[in-house]
PDB file of N, CA and C in Angstrom:
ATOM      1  N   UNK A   1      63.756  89.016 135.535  1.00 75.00           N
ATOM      2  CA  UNK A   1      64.334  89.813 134.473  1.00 75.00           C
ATOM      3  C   UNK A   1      64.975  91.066 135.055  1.00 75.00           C
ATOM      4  N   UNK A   2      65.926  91.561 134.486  1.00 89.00           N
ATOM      5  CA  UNK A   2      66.921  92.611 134.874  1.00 89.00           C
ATOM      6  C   UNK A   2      65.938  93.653 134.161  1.00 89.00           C
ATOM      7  N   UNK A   3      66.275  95.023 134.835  1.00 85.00           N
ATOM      8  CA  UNK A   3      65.951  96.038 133.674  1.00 85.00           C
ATOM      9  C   UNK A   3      66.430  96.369 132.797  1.00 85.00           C
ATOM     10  N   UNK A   4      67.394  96.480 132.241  1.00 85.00           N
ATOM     11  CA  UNK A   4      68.124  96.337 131.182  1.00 85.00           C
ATOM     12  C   UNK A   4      67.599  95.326 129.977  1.00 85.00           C
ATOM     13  N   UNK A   5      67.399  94.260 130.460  1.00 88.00           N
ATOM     14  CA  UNK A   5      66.233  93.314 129.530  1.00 88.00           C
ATOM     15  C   UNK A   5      64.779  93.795 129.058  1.00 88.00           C
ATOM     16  N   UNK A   6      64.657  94.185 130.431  1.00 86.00           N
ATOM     17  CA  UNK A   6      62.605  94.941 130.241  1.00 86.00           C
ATOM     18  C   UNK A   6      63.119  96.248 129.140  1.00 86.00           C
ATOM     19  N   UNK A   7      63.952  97.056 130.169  1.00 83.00           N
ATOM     20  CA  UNK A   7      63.877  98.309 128.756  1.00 83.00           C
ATOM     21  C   UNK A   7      64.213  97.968 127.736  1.00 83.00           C
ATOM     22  N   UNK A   8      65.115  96.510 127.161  1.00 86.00           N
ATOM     23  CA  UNK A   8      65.772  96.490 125.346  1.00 86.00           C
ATOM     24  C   UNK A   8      64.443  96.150 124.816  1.00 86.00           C
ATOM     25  N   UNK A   9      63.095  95.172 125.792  1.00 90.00           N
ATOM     26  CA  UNK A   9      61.833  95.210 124.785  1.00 90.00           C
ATOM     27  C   UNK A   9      60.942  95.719 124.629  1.00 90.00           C
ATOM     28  N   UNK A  10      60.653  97.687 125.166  1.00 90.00           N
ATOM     29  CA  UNK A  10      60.298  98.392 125.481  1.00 90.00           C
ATOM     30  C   UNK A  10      60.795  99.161 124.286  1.00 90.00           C
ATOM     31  N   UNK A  11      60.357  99.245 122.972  1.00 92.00           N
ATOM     32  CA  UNK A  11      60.629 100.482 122.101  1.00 92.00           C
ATOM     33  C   UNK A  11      60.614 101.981 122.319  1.00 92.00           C
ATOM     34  N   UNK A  12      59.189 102.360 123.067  1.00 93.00           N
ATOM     35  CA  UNK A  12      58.971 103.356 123.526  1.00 93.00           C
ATOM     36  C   UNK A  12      59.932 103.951 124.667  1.00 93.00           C
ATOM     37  N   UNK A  13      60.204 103.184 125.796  1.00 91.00           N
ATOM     38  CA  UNK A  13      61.351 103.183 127.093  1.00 91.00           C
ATOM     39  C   UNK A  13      62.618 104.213 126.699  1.00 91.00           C
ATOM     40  N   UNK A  14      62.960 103.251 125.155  1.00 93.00           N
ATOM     41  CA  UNK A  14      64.176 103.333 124.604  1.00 93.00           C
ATOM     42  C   UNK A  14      64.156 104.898 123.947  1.00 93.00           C
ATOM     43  N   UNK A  15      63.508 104.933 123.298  1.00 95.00           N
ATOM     44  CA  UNK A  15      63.024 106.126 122.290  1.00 95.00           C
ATOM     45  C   UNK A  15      62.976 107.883 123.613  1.00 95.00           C
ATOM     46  N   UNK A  16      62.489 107.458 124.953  1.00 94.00           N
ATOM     47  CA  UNK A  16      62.131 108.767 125.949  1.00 94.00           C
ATOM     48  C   UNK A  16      63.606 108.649 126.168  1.00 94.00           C
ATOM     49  N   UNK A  17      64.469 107.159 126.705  1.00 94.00           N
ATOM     50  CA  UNK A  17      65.686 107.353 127.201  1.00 94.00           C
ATOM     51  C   UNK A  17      66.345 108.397 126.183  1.00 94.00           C
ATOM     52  N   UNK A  18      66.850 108.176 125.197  1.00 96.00           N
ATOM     53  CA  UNK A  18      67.248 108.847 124.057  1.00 96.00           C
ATOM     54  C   UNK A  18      67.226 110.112 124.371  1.00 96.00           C
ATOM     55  N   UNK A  19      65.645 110.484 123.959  1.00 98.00           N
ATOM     56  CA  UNK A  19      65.238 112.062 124.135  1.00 98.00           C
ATOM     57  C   UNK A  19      65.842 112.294 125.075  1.00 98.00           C
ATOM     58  N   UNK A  20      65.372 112.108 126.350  1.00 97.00           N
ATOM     59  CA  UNK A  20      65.747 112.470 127.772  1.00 97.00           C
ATOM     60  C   UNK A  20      67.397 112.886 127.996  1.00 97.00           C
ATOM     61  N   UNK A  21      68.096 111.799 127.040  1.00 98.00           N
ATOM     62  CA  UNK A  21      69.533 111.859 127.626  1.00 98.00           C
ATOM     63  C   UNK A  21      70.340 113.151 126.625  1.00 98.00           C
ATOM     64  N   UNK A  22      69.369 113.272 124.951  1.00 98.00           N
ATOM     65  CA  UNK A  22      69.729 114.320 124.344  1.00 98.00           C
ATOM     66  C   UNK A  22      69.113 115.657 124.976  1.00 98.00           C
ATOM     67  N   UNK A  23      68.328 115.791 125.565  1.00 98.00           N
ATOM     68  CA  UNK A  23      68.214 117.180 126.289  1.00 98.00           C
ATOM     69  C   UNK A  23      69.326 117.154 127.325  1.00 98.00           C
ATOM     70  N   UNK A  24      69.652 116.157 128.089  1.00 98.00           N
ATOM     71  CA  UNK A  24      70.297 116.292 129.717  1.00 98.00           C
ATOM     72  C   UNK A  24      72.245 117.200 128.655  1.00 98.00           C
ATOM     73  N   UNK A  25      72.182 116.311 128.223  1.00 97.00           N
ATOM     74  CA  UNK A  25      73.968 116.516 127.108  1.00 97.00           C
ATOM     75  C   UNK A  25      73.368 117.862 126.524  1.00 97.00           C
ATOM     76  N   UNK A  26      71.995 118.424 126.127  1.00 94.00           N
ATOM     77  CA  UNK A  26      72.306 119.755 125.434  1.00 94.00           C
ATOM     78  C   UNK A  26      72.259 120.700 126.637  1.00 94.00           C
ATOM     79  N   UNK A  27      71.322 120.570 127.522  1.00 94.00           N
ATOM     80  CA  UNK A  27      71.750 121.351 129.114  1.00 94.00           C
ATOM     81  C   UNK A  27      72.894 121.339 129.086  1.00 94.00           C
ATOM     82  N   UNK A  28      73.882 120.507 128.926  1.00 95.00           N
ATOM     83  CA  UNK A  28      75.139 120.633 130.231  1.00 95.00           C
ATOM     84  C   UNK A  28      76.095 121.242 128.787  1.00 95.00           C
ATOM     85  N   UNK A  29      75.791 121.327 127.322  1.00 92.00           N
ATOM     86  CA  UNK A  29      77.022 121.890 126.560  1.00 92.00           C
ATOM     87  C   UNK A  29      76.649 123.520 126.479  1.00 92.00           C
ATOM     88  N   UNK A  30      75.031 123.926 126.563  1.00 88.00           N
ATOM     89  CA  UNK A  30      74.519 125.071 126.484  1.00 88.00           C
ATOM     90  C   UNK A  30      75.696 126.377 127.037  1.00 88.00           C
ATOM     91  N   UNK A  31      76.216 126.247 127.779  1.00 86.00           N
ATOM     92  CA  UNK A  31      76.896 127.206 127.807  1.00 86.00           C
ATOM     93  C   UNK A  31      78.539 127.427 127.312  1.00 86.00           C
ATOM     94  N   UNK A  32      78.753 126.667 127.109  1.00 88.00           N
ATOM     95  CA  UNK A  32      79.724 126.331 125.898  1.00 88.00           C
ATOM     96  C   UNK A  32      79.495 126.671 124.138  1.00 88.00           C
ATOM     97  N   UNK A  33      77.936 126.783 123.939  1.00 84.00           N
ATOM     98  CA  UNK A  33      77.660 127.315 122.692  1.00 84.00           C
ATOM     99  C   UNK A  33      78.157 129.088 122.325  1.00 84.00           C
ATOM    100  N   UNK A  34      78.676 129.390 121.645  1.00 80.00           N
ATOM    101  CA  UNK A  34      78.136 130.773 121.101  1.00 80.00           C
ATOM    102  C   UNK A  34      76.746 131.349 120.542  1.00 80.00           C
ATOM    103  N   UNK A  35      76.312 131.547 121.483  1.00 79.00           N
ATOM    104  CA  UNK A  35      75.093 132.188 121.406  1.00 79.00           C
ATOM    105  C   UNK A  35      75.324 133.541 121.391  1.00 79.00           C
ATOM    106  N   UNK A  36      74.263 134.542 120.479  1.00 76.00           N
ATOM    107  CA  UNK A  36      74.344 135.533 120.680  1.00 76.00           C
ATOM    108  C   UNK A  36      73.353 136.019 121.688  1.00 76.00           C
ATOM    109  N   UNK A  37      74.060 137.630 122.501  1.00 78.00           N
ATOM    110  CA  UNK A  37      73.382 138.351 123.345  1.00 78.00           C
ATOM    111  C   UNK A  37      72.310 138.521 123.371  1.00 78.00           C
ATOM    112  N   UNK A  38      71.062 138.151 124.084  1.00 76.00           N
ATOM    113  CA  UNK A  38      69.594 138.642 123.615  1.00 76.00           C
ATOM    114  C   UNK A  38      69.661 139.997 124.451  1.00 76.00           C
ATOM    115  N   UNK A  39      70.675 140.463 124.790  1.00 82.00           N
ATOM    116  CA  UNK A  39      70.092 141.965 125.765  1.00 82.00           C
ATOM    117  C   UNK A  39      70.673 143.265 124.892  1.00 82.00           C
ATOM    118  N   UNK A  40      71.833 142.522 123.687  1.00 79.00           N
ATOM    119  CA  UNK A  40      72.019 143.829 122.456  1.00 79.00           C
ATOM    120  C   UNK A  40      71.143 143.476 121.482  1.00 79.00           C
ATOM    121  N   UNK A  41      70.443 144.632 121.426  1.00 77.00           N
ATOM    122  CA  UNK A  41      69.960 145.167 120.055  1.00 77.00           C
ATOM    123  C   UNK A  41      70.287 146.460 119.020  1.00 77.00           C
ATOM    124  N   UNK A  42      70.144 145.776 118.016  1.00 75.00           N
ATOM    125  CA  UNK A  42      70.765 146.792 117.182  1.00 75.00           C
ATOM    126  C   UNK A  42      69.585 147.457 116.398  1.00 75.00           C
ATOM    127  N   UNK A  43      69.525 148.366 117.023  1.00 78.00           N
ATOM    128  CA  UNK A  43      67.892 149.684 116.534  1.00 78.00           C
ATOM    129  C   UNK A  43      67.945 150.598 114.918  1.00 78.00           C
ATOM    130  N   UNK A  44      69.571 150.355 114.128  1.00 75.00           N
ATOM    131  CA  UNK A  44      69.447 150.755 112.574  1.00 75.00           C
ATOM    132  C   UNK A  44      68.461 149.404 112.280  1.00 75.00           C
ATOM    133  N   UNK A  45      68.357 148.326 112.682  1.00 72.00           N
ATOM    134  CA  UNK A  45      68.039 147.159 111.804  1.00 72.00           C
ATOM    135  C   UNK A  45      66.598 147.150 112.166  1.00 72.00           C
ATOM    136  N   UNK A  46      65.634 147.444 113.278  1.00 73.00           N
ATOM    137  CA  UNK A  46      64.596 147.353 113.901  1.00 73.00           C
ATOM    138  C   UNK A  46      63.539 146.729 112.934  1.00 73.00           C
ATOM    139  N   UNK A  47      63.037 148.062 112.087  1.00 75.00           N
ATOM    140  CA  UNK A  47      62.318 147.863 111.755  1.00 75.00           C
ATOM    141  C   UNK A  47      62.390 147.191 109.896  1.00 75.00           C
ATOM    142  N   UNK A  48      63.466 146.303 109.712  1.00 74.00           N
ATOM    143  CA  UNK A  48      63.365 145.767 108.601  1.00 74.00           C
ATOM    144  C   UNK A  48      62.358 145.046 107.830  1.00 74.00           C
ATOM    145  N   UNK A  49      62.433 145.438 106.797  1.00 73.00           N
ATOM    146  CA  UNK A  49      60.644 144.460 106.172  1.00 73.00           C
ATOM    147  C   UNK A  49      61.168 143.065 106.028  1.00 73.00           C
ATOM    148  N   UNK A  50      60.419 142.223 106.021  1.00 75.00           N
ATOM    149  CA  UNK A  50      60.020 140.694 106.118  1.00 75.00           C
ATOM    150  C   UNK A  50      60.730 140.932 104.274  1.00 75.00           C
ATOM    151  N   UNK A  51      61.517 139.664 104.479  1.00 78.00           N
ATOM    152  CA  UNK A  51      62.034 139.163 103.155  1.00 78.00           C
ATOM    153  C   UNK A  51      63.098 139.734 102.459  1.00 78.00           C
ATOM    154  N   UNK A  52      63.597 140.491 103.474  1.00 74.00           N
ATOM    155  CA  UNK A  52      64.806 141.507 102.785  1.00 74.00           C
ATOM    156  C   UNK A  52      66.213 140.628 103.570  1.00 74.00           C
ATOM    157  N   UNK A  53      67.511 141.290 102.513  1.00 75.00           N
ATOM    158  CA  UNK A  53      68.358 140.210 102.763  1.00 75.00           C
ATOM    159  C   UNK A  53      68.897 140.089 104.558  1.00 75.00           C
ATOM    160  N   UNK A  54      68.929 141.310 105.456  1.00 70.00           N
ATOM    161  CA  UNK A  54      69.326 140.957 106.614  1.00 70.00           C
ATOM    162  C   UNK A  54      68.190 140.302 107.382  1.00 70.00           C
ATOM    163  N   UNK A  55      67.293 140.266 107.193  1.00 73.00           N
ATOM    164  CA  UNK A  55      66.604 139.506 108.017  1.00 73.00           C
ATOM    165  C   UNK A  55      65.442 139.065 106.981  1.00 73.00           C
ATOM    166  N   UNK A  56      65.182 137.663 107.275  1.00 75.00           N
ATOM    167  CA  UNK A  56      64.459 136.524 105.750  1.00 75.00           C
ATOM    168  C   UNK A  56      63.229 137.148 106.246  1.00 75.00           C
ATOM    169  N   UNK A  57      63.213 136.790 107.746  1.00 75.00           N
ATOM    170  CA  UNK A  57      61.901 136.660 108.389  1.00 75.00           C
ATOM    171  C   UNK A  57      61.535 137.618 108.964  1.00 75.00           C
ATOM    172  N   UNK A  58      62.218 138.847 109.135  1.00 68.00           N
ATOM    173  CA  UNK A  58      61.434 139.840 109.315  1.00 68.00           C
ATOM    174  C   UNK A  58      62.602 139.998 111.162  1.00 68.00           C
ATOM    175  N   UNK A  59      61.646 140.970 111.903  1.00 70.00           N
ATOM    176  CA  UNK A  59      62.565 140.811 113.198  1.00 70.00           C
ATOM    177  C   UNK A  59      62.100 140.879 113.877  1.00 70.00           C
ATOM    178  N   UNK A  60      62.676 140.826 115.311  1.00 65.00           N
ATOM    179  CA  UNK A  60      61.625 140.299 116.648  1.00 65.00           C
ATOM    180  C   UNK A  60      61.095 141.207 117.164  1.00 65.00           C
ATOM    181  N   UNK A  61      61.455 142.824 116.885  1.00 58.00           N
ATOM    182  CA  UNK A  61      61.213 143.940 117.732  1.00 58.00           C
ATOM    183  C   UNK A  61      59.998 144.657 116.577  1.00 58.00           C
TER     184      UNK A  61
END
């Protein structure tokens, strides 16, 4: 048997390939995203309360 045969009856095989190959494709677009700066912070917003409209969840600082 080829591998290609063993892995199509291998559900599990199939399922890590997947994962595996969707992390390797989000590595390699990651810097192509717009991400924002984690090294600006903006210190009017700091200390916002949890549930207010600029920040739902409250903030990291």
């Amino acid at each position: 048997m080829t591998f290609i045969s063993l892995l199509a009856r291998n559900r599990l095989a199939i399922v890590g390939l997947f994962v595996m190959v969707f992390v390797v494709v989000l590595s390699l677009l990651t810097p192509f995203l717009n991400l924002a700066d984690p090294d600006i912070t903006n210190t009017a917003d700091r200390f916002v309360k949890p549930f207010s409209s600029d920040a739902i969840l409250g903030t990291d600082h």
